Amino acid sequence: MTVRVVSYNILVPIYADRPEIYSKCRPEFLKTDHRWNLIRSQLEQEVHHHENTIICLQELSLTLLPELELFFRHLDYTLFHHLYGKRHNDFMGTAEGQNFILVGDFNFDPLDICYKALTEKNYDDYRLPESSIYEISYRRNAEQVLKSAYREKNGVEPTYTDFAHTPSCPDYCATLDYIFFNGHLTIENVLELPDYPSTESYPDETHPSDHMMIAATIRLP
């Protein structure tokens, strides 16, 4: 059995609706209606062209929830949404020994120490991030590491998954989105991504977000 896993940071409207942030984008390409039509088309293609599609979206907004619920209901899908957690209730855990898939916009690139800590066995670097809010304890990852679907299939990560020109990060172009997995799973194929952007900044006429959608077909054991 295979599943198609899709991850997409669709760019929350409160940021996209501010042209001063995305100053190199044409205003019409930042409008929610234009972006939503493109997002919907991309998601429909993944659902119609693949079986057992699981879609994981980031940067949703409450204003888009009604549209999303109608969209997924039309596809006979169920939508689960989870708001940002707070200090005392935000938790993620996995059952030991179970295969799992972890996807999303991780906000680190393949050279970052966080990426290495997840993907390299026995990685030990004392420069790992600290938090002024949470208590974080680190230990060597001696038992298991995460694999990246794109790296597993292509030998390397994509050239980029995020591209935008903003005041805080001019001409930013990097890989931030991943489909991680562990256990006895096999990557059948991944969604092909371009090597280089062809415009000055996303969103543009064909890219509704500053992030690109990533996807992988994964064979279960």
PDB file of C-alpha atoms in Angstrom:
ATOM      1  CA  MET A   1       0.000   0.000   0.000  1.00  0.00           C
ATOM      2  CA  THR A   2       1.200   3.519  -0.779  1.00  0.00           C
ATOM      3  CA  VAL A   3       0.216   6.925   0.570  1.00  0.00           C
ATOM      4  CA  ARG A   4       0.809  10.298  -1.028  1.00  0.00           C
ATOM      5  CA  VAL A   5       1.981  12.814   1.564  1.00  0.00           C
ATOM      6  CA  VAL A   6       1.715  16.509   0.695  1.00  0.00           C
ATOM      7  CA  SER A   7       3.090  19.424   2.708  1.00  0.00           C
ATOM      8  CA  TYR A   8       2.303  23.033   1.860  1.00  0.00           C
ATOM      9  CA  ASN A   9       2.843  26.310   3.687  1.00  0.00           C
ATOM     10  CA  ILE A  10       0.158  28.370   1.961  1.00  0.00           C
ATOM     11  CA  LEU A  11       1.180  31.792   3.394  1.00  0.00           C
ATOM     12  CA  VAL A  12      -1.236  33.258   5.895  1.00  0.00           C
ATOM     13  CA  PRO A  13      -3.318  36.124   4.398  1.00  0.00           C
ATOM     14  CA  ILE A  14      -2.389  38.654   7.096  1.00  0.00           C
ATOM     15  CA  TYR A  15       1.127  38.666   5.620  1.00  0.00           C
ATOM     16  CA  ALA A  16       0.214  38.264   1.964  1.00  0.00           C
ATOM     17  CA  ASP A  17      -2.262  41.151   2.175  1.00  0.00           C
ATOM     18  CA  ARG A  18       0.552  43.595   2.987  1.00  0.00           C
ATOM     19  CA  PRO A  19       2.312  44.673  -0.236  1.00  0.00           C
ATOM     20  CA  GLU A  20       5.002  46.475   1.761  1.00  0.00           C
ATOM     21  CA  ILE A  21       6.274  43.059   2.917  1.00  0.00           C
ATOM     22  CA  TYR A  22       6.318  41.470  -0.538  1.00  0.00           C
ATOM     23  CA  SER A  23       7.405  44.594  -2.380  1.00  0.00           C
ATOM     24  CA  LYS A  24       8.625  42.800  -5.520  1.00  0.00           C
ATOM     25  CA  CYS A  25       5.299  41.012  -6.031  1.00  0.00           C
ATOM     26  CA  ARG A  26       2.518  42.413  -8.157  1.00  0.00           C
ATOM     27  CA  PRO A  27      -0.433  43.347  -5.892  1.00  0.00           C
ATOM     28  CA  GLU A  28      -2.916  41.177  -7.784  1.00  0.00           C
ATOM     29  CA  PHE A  29      -0.797  38.096  -7.061  1.00  0.00           C
ATOM     30  CA  LEU A  30      -1.049  38.756  -3.322  1.00  0.00           C
ATOM     31  CA  LYS A  31      -4.829  38.826  -3.202  1.00  0.00           C
ATOM     32  CA  THR A  32      -6.394  35.936  -1.299  1.00  0.00           C
ATOM     33  CA  ASP A  33      -8.862  35.011  -4.063  1.00  0.00           C
ATOM     34  CA  HIS A  34      -6.100  34.666  -6.651  1.00  0.00           C
ATOM     35  CA  ARG A  35      -3.893  32.663  -4.311  1.00  0.00           C
ATOM     36  CA  TRP A  36      -6.691  30.404  -3.079  1.00  0.00           C
ATOM     37  CA  ASN A  37      -7.714  29.456  -6.626  1.00  0.00           C
ATOM     38  CA  LEU A  38      -4.144  28.355  -7.380  1.00  0.00           C
ATOM     39  CA  ILE A  39      -3.779  26.519  -4.075  1.00  0.00           C
ATOM     40  CA  ARG A  40      -7.058  24.693  -4.629  1.00  0.00           C
ATOM     41  CA  SER A  41      -6.004  23.661  -8.142  1.00  0.00           C
ATOM     42  CA  GLN A  42      -2.661  22.304  -6.908  1.00  0.00           C
ATOM     43  CA  LEU A  43      -4.277  20.310  -4.106  1.00  0.00           C
ATOM     44  CA  GLU A  44      -6.949  18.903  -6.421  1.00  0.00           C
ATOM     45  CA  GLN A  45      -4.255  17.600  -8.760  1.00  0.00           C
ATOM     46  CA  GLU A  46      -2.569  15.759  -5.914  1.00  0.00           C
ATOM     47  CA  VAL A  47      -5.849  14.185  -4.799  1.00  0.00           C
ATOM     48  CA  HIS A  48      -7.055  13.224  -8.282  1.00  0.00           C
ATOM     49  CA  HIS A  49      -3.719  11.894  -9.567  1.00  0.00           C
ATOM     50  CA  HIS A  50      -2.744   9.851  -6.500  1.00  0.00           C
ATOM     51  CA  GLU A  51      -4.388   7.410  -4.129  1.00  0.00           C
ATOM     52  CA  ASN A  52      -4.556   7.766  -0.346  1.00  0.00           C
ATOM     53  CA  THR A  53      -3.446  11.399  -0.321  1.00  0.00           C
ATOM     54  CA  ILE A  54      -2.717  13.010   3.043  1.00  0.00           C
ATOM     55  CA  ILE A  55      -2.460  16.808   2.885  1.00  0.00           C
ATOM     56  CA  CYS A  56      -0.659  18.778   5.598  1.00  0.00           C
ATOM     57  CA  LEU A  57      -1.069  22.551   5.412  1.00  0.00           C
ATOM     58  CA  GLN A  58       0.714  25.247   7.389  1.00  0.00           C
ATOM     59  CA  GLU A  59      -0.089  28.936   7.952  1.00  0.00           C
ATOM     60  CA  LEU A  60      -3.821  28.491   7.741  1.00  0.00           C
ATOM     61  CA  SER A  61      -6.022  31.287   8.969  1.00  0.00           C
ATOM     62  CA  LEU A  62      -9.442  31.271  10.557  1.00  0.00           C
ATOM     63  CA  THR A  63     -10.772  33.325   7.643  1.00  0.00           C
ATOM     64  CA  LEU A  64      -9.875  30.510   5.242  1.00  0.00           C
ATOM     65  CA  LEU A  65     -11.292  27.680   7.345  1.00  0.00           C
ATOM     66  CA  PRO A  66     -14.812  27.801   5.834  1.00  0.00           C
ATOM     67  CA  GLU A  67     -13.337  27.659   2.314  1.00  0.00           C
ATOM     68  CA  LEU A  68     -11.064  24.798   3.287  1.00  0.00           C
ATOM     69  CA  GLU A  69     -13.835  22.822   4.961  1.00  0.00           C
ATOM     70  CA  LEU A  70     -16.055  23.117   1.872  1.00  0.00           C
ATOM     71  CA  PHE A  71     -13.163  22.238  -0.411  1.00  0.00           C
ATOM     72  CA  PHE A  72     -12.207  19.103   1.480  1.00  0.00           C
ATOM     73  CA  ARG A  73     -15.822  18.047   2.002  1.00  0.00           C
ATOM     74  CA  HIS A  74     -16.310  18.209  -1.774  1.00  0.00           C
ATOM     75  CA  LEU A  75     -13.353  15.822  -2.116  1.00  0.00           C
ATOM     76  CA  ASP A  76     -14.850  13.560   0.587  1.00  0.00           C
ATOM     77  CA  TYR A  77     -12.016  14.486   2.942  1.00  0.00           C
ATOM     78  CA  THR A  78     -12.065  15.365   6.623  1.00  0.00           C
ATOM     79  CA  LEU A  79     -10.229  18.503   7.752  1.00  0.00           C
ATOM     80  CA  PHE A  80      -8.427  18.530  11.104  1.00  0.00           C
ATOM     81  CA  HIS A  81      -7.015  21.837  12.259  1.00  0.00           C
ATOM     82  CA  HIS A  82      -4.833  22.644  15.242  1.00  0.00           C
ATOM     83  CA  LEU A  83      -4.146  26.162  16.429  1.00  0.00           C
ATOM     84  CA  TYR A  84      -0.766  27.174  17.774  1.00  0.00           C
ATOM     85  CA  GLY A  85      -0.164  25.594  21.151  1.00  0.00           C
ATOM     86  CA  LYS A  86       0.772  27.488  24.278  1.00  0.00           C
ATOM     87  CA  ARG A  87       3.673  27.004  26.630  1.00  0.00           C
ATOM     88  CA  HIS A  88       1.976  24.392  28.804  1.00  0.00           C
ATOM     89  CA  ASN A  89      -0.087  22.471  26.252  1.00  0.00           C
ATOM     90  CA  ASP A  90       1.973  22.288  23.073  1.00  0.00           C
ATOM     91  CA  PHE A  91       3.453  18.811  22.840  1.00  0.00           C
ATOM     92  CA  MET A  92       4.508  16.361  20.162  1.00  0.00           C
ATOM     93  CA  GLY A  93       5.449  12.761  20.813  1.00  0.00           C
ATOM     94  CA  THR A  94       5.807   9.485  18.938  1.00  0.00           C
ATOM     95  CA  ALA A  95       5.294   5.885  19.972  1.00  0.00           C
ATOM     96  CA  GLU A  96       8.647   4.161  20.335  1.00  0.00           C
ATOM     97  CA  GLY A  97       9.341   1.605  17.638  1.00  0.00           C
ATOM     98  CA  GLN A  98       6.564   2.782  15.322  1.00  0.00           C
ATOM     99  CA  ASN A  99       7.052   4.034  11.774  1.00  0.00           C
ATOM    100  CA  PHE A 100       6.082   7.684  11.415  1.00  0.00           C
ATOM    101  CA  ILE A 101       6.151  10.555   8.940  1.00  0.00           C
ATOM    102  CA  LEU A 102       6.843  14.136  10.034  1.00  0.00           C
ATOM    103  CA  VAL A 103       6.295  16.955   7.551  1.00  0.00           C
ATOM    104  CA  GLY A 104       6.113  20.728   7.420  1.00  0.00           C
ATOM    105  CA  ASP A 105       7.952  24.031   7.242  1.00  0.00           C
ATOM    106  CA  PHE A 106      10.762  23.520   9.753  1.00  0.00           C
ATOM    107  CA  ASN A 107      12.456  26.899   9.259  1.00  0.00           C
ATOM    108  CA  PHE A 108      15.937  25.428   8.999  1.00  0.00           C
ATOM    109  CA  ASP A 109      18.074  24.595   5.980  1.00  0.00           C
ATOM    110  CA  PRO A 110      20.090  21.405   5.356  1.00  0.00           C
ATOM    111  CA  LEU A 111      23.281  22.991   6.729  1.00  0.00           C
ATOM    112  CA  ASP A 112      21.630  23.966  10.004  1.00  0.00           C
ATOM    113  CA  ILE A 113      22.576  22.124  13.178  1.00  0.00           C
ATOM    114  CA  CYS A 114      18.896  21.286  13.788  1.00  0.00           C
ATOM    115  CA  TYR A 115      18.751  19.404  10.469  1.00  0.00           C
ATOM    116  CA  LYS A 116      21.938  17.530  11.345  1.00  0.00           C
ATOM    117  CA  ALA A 117      20.666  16.663  14.818  1.00  0.00           C
ATOM    118  CA  LEU A 118      17.585  15.042  13.263  1.00  0.00           C
ATOM    119  CA  THR A 119      19.269  13.219  10.401  1.00  0.00           C
ATOM    120  CA  GLU A 120      22.719  12.176  11.707  1.00  0.00           C
ATOM    121  CA  LYS A 121      23.180   9.379  14.217  1.00  0.00           C
ATOM    122  CA  ASN A 122      25.209  10.313  17.295  1.00  0.00           C
ATOM    123  CA  TYR A 123      25.275  13.970  16.251  1.00  0.00           C
ATOM    124  CA  ASP A 124      26.685  15.880  19.187  1.00  0.00           C
ATOM    125  CA  ASP A 125      27.111  19.616  18.909  1.00  0.00           C
ATOM    126  CA  TYR A 126      27.001  21.811  21.975  1.00  0.00           C
ATOM    127  CA  ARG A 127      25.792  24.744  19.928  1.00  0.00           C
ATOM    128  CA  LEU A 128      22.260  23.340  19.740  1.00  0.00           C
ATOM    129  CA  PRO A 129      19.597  26.023  20.295  1.00  0.00           C
ATOM    130  CA  GLU A 130      18.554  27.119  23.748  1.00  0.00           C
ATOM    131  CA  SER A 131      15.196  28.564  24.767  1.00  0.00           C
ATOM    132  CA  SER A 132      14.318  31.273  27.251  1.00  0.00           C
ATOM    133  CA  ILE A 133      10.794  29.834  27.518  1.00  0.00           C
ATOM    134  CA  TYR A 134      11.070  26.043  27.436  1.00  0.00           C
ATOM    135  CA  GLU A 135      13.304  23.621  29.288  1.00  0.00           C
ATOM    136  CA  ILE A 136      15.158  21.692  26.596  1.00  0.00           C
ATOM    137  CA  SER A 137      17.403  18.724  27.266  1.00  0.00           C
ATOM    138  CA  TYR A 138      19.405  17.079  24.497  1.00  0.00           C
ATOM    139  CA  ARG A 139      20.794  13.589  24.218  1.00  0.00           C
ATOM    140  CA  ARG A 140      22.671  11.835  21.458  1.00  0.00           C
ATOM    141  CA  ASN A 141      20.424  10.312  18.834  1.00  0.00           C
ATOM    142  CA  ALA A 142      22.017   6.870  19.009  1.00  0.00           C
ATOM    143  CA  GLU A 143      18.981   4.729  18.221  1.00  0.00           C
ATOM    144  CA  GLN A 144      17.354   6.208  15.151  1.00  0.00           C
ATOM    145  CA  VAL A 145      17.552   9.134  12.768  1.00  0.00           C
ATOM    146  CA  LEU A 146      15.044  10.703  10.438  1.00  0.00           C
ATOM    147  CA  LYS A 147      15.378  10.371   6.688  1.00  0.00           C
ATOM    148  CA  SER A 148      14.269  13.034   4.233  1.00  0.00           C
ATOM    149  CA  ALA A 149      12.061  11.846   1.371  1.00  0.00           C
ATOM    150  CA  TYR A 150      13.678  14.125  -1.226  1.00  0.00           C
ATOM    151  CA  ARG A 151      17.209  13.327  -0.125  1.00  0.00           C
ATOM    152  CA  GLU A 152      16.418   9.617   0.004  1.00  0.00           C
ATOM    153  CA  LYS A 153      15.003   9.621  -3.534  1.00  0.00           C
ATOM    154  CA  ASN A 154      17.212  12.211  -5.279  1.00  0.00           C
ATOM    155  CA  GLY A 155      20.386  12.016  -3.230  1.00  0.00           C
ATOM    156  CA  VAL A 156      20.105  15.707  -2.286  1.00  0.00           C
ATOM    157  CA  GLU A 157      17.537  18.094  -0.877  1.00  0.00           C
ATOM    158  CA  PRO A 158      15.720  20.459  -3.268  1.00  0.00           C
ATOM    159  CA  THR A 159      17.631  23.589  -4.291  1.00  0.00           C
ATOM    160  CA  TYR A 160      14.949  25.636  -2.568  1.00  0.00           C
ATOM    161  CA  THR A 161      11.402  25.405  -1.234  1.00  0.00           C
ATOM    162  CA  ASP A 162      11.004  29.019  -0.082  1.00  0.00           C
ATOM    163  CA  PHE A 163      11.652  32.132  -2.153  1.00  0.00           C
ATOM    164  CA  ALA A 164      10.692  35.685  -1.271  1.00  0.00           C
ATOM    165  CA  HIS A 165      11.966  39.230  -1.160  1.00  0.00           C
ATOM    166  CA  THR A 166      10.985  40.902   2.112  1.00  0.00           C
ATOM    167  CA  PRO A 167      12.492  43.811   4.092  1.00  0.00           C
ATOM    168  CA  SER A 168      13.895  41.465   6.735  1.00  0.00           C
ATOM    169  CA  CYS A 169      15.217  38.871   4.243  1.00  0.00           C
ATOM    170  CA  PRO A 170      15.934  40.354   0.787  1.00  0.00           C
ATOM    171  CA  ASP A 171      16.063  37.781  -2.022  1.00  0.00           C
ATOM    172  CA  TYR A 172      15.745  34.884   0.398  1.00  0.00           C
ATOM    173  CA  CYS A 173      15.965  31.483  -1.301  1.00  0.00           C
ATOM    174  CA  ALA A 174      16.411  28.296   0.750  1.00  0.00           C
ATOM    175  CA  THR A 175      15.093  24.838   1.542  1.00  0.00           C
ATOM    176  CA  LEU A 176      12.938  24.936   4.666  1.00  0.00           C
ATOM    177  CA  ASP A 177      10.233  22.329   3.978  1.00  0.00           C
ATOM    178  CA  TYR A 178      10.741  18.611   4.465  1.00  0.00           C
ATOM    179  CA  ILE A 179       9.034  15.231   4.508  1.00  0.00           C
ATOM    180  CA  PHE A 180      10.889  13.293   7.197  1.00  0.00           C
ATOM    181  CA  PHE A 181      10.250   9.645   8.024  1.00  0.00           C
ATOM    182  CA  ASN A 182      11.709   6.720   9.890  1.00  0.00           C
ATOM    183  CA  GLY A 183      11.298   2.968   9.920  1.00  0.00           C
ATOM    184  CA  HIS A 184      10.766   0.582   7.043  1.00  0.00           C
ATOM    185  CA  LEU A 185       9.144   2.981   4.585  1.00  0.00           C
ATOM    186  CA  THR A 186      10.108   3.280   0.922  1.00  0.00           C
ATOM    187  CA  ILE A 187       9.995   6.477  -1.152  1.00  0.00           C
ATOM    188  CA  GLU A 188       8.444   5.627  -4.528  1.00  0.00           C
ATOM    189  CA  ASN A 189       8.652   9.141  -5.991  1.00  0.00           C
ATOM    190  CA  VAL A 190       8.622  12.819  -5.070  1.00  0.00           C
ATOM    191  CA  LEU A 191       7.019  15.878  -6.627  1.00  0.00           C
ATOM    192  CA  GLU A 192       9.535  17.467  -8.979  1.00  0.00           C
ATOM    193  CA  LEU A 193      10.591  20.995  -8.032  1.00  0.00           C
ATOM    194  CA  PRO A 194      12.378  23.649 -10.127  1.00  0.00           C
ATOM    195  CA  ASP A 195      16.092  24.237  -9.676  1.00  0.00           C
ATOM    196  CA  TYR A 196      15.830  28.025  -9.762  1.00  0.00           C
ATOM    197  CA  PRO A 197      13.020  30.597  -9.455  1.00  0.00           C
ATOM    198  CA  SER A 198      12.105  32.444 -12.630  1.00  0.00           C
ATOM    199  CA  THR A 199      10.697  35.622 -11.050  1.00  0.00           C
ATOM    200  CA  GLU A 200      11.888  38.230  -8.565  1.00  0.00           C
ATOM    201  CA  SER A 201       9.813  36.933  -5.673  1.00  0.00           C
ATOM    202  CA  TYR A 202       6.995  34.567  -4.764  1.00  0.00           C
ATOM    203  CA  PRO A 203       3.985  34.790  -4.714  1.00  0.00           C
ATOM    204  CA  ASP A 204       3.690  35.303  -8.446  1.00  0.00           C
ATOM    205  CA  GLU A 205       1.346  34.347 -11.273  1.00  0.00           C
ATOM    206  CA  THR A 206       1.739  30.596 -10.757  1.00  0.00           C
ATOM    207  CA  HIS A 207       3.086  30.333  -7.185  1.00  0.00           C
ATOM    208  CA  PRO A 208       0.442  31.360  -4.617  1.00  0.00           C
ATOM    209  CA  SER A 209       2.785  31.188  -1.635  1.00  0.00           C
ATOM    210  CA  ASP A 210       6.369  32.063  -0.828  1.00  0.00           C
ATOM    211  CA  HIS A 211       6.777  28.331  -0.186  1.00  0.00           C
ATOM    212  CA  MET A 212       6.430  25.577  -2.761  1.00  0.00           C
ATOM    213  CA  MET A 213       4.302  22.519  -2.237  1.00  0.00           C
ATOM    214  CA  ILE A 214       6.291  19.331  -1.654  1.00  0.00           C
ATOM    215  CA  ALA A 215       4.988  15.768  -1.921  1.00  0.00           C
ATOM    216  CA  ALA A 216       6.115  12.153  -1.844  1.00  0.00           C
ATOM    217  CA  THR A 217       4.558   8.771  -2.562  1.00  0.00           C
ATOM    218  CA  ILE A 218       5.547   6.445   0.262  1.00  0.00           C
ATOM    219  CA  ARG A 219       5.165   2.669   0.317  1.00  0.00           C
ATOM    220  CA  LEU A 220       4.179   1.295   3.699  1.00  0.00           C
ATOM    221  CA  PRO A 221       5.650  -1.992   4.996  1.00  0.00           C
TER     222      PRO A 221
END
